[in-house]
Amino acid sequence: MSRIGKKPVELPSGVTAQVSGQTVEVKGPKGTRSFTATDDITLALEENVLKVSPRGTSKRARQQWGMARSQVENLVTGVTTGFKKELEIQGVGYRAAMAGNVLKLSLGYSHEVNFEVPAGVTVTAPKQTEIVVEGIDQQLVGQVAANIRDWKRPEPYKGKGIRYKGEFVFRKEGKKK
């Protein structure tokens, strides 16, 4: 049995959920999110608790059970506290700045990189060497942070590039004479 799927998802105060068929819609102080489960899963709302259970004992139903429960929990977390990814920029002359809805990155290229911020996510640059990506959709926040990081990944010799805050970059020794 799924250990994750068995746990019910409790709704904190200020959050409401509505289940209609295979779709659950969660409303909270930060916004509204919805998730549609596969036909192998049953969603039930009892008082202030959302329960996820499999329909049958097939392998697919058991696989979807824990995943569906995690998705529902992420909806609740997103509309209450939101998700946040922090990025650090390391390297001489490397910097970031926001200009309206565009993140301007100077990363050692011959040109400045302009990253268009998608809807549903807020990107801020509190310092020239820090970028903060926030939003209510965990997948979108992670994808935007990964797309920004892909412009200049940290290299192993000097460690220059864009990295997640707290990320360990394996360093290599350079050439010897």
PDB file of N, CA and C in Angstrom, residues 88 149 154 163-171:
ATOM      1  N   GLU A  88      21.768  31.763  -7.348  1.00  0.00           N
ATOM      2  CA  GLU A  88      22.932  32.619  -7.096  1.00  0.00           C
ATOM      3  C   GLU A  88      23.733  32.720  -8.385  1.00  0.00           C
ATOM      4  N   ARG A 149      18.719  28.972 -15.123  1.00  0.00           N
ATOM      5  CA  ARG A 149      20.007  28.329 -14.829  1.00  0.00           C
ATOM      6  C   ARG A 149      20.665  27.810 -16.102  1.00  0.00           C
ATOM      7  N   PRO A 154      26.857  26.258 -13.795  1.00  0.00           N
ATOM      8  CA  PRO A 154      28.159  26.394 -13.132  1.00  0.00           C
ATOM      9  C   PRO A 154      29.190  25.431 -13.733  1.00  0.00           C
ATOM     10  N   ARG A 163      23.669  29.075 -10.233  1.00  0.00           N
ATOM     11  CA  ARG A 163      23.402  27.850  -9.480  1.00  0.00           C
ATOM     12  C   ARG A 163      22.266  28.079  -8.504  1.00  0.00           C
ATOM     13  N   TYR A 164      21.650  26.982  -8.084  1.00  0.00           N
ATOM     14  CA  TYR A 164      20.635  27.068  -7.040  1.00  0.00           C
ATOM     15  C   TYR A 164      21.316  27.411  -5.730  1.00  0.00           C
ATOM     16  N   LYS A 165      20.618  28.111  -4.855  1.00  0.00           N
ATOM     17  CA  LYS A 165      21.205  28.476  -3.568  1.00  0.00           C
ATOM     18  C   LYS A 165      21.480  27.204  -2.779  1.00  0.00           C
ATOM     19  N   GLY A 166      22.704  27.042  -2.322  1.00  0.00           N
ATOM     20  CA  GLY A 166      23.092  25.865  -1.555  1.00  0.00           C
ATOM     21  C   GLY A 166      23.528  24.691  -2.420  1.00  0.00           C
ATOM     22  N   GLU A 167      23.532  24.839  -3.740  1.00  0.00           N
ATOM     23  CA  GLU A 167      23.928  23.745  -4.634  1.00  0.00           C
ATOM     24  C   GLU A 167      25.433  23.523  -4.553  1.00  0.00           C
ATOM     25  N   PHE A 168      25.843  22.265  -4.486  1.00  0.00           N
ATOM     26  CA  PHE A 168      27.262  21.930  -4.461  1.00  0.00           C
ATOM     27  C   PHE A 168      27.729  21.701  -5.893  1.00  0.00           C
ATOM     28  N   VAL A 169      28.801  22.379  -6.276  1.00  0.00           N
ATOM     29  CA  VAL A 169      29.381  22.199  -7.606  1.00  0.00           C
ATOM     30  C   VAL A 169      30.706  21.481  -7.431  1.00  0.00           C
ATOM     31  N   PHE A 170      30.798  20.285  -8.015  1.00  0.00           N
ATOM     32  CA  PHE A 170      32.021  19.499  -7.925  1.00  0.00           C
ATOM     33  C   PHE A 170      33.123  20.224  -8.674  1.00  0.00           C
ATOM     34  N   ARG A 171      34.211  20.525  -7.983  1.00  0.00           N
ATOM     35  CA  ARG A 171      35.310  21.288  -8.578  1.00  0.00           C
ATOM     36  C   ARG A 171      36.398  20.347  -9.078  1.00  0.00           C
TER      37      ARG A 171
END
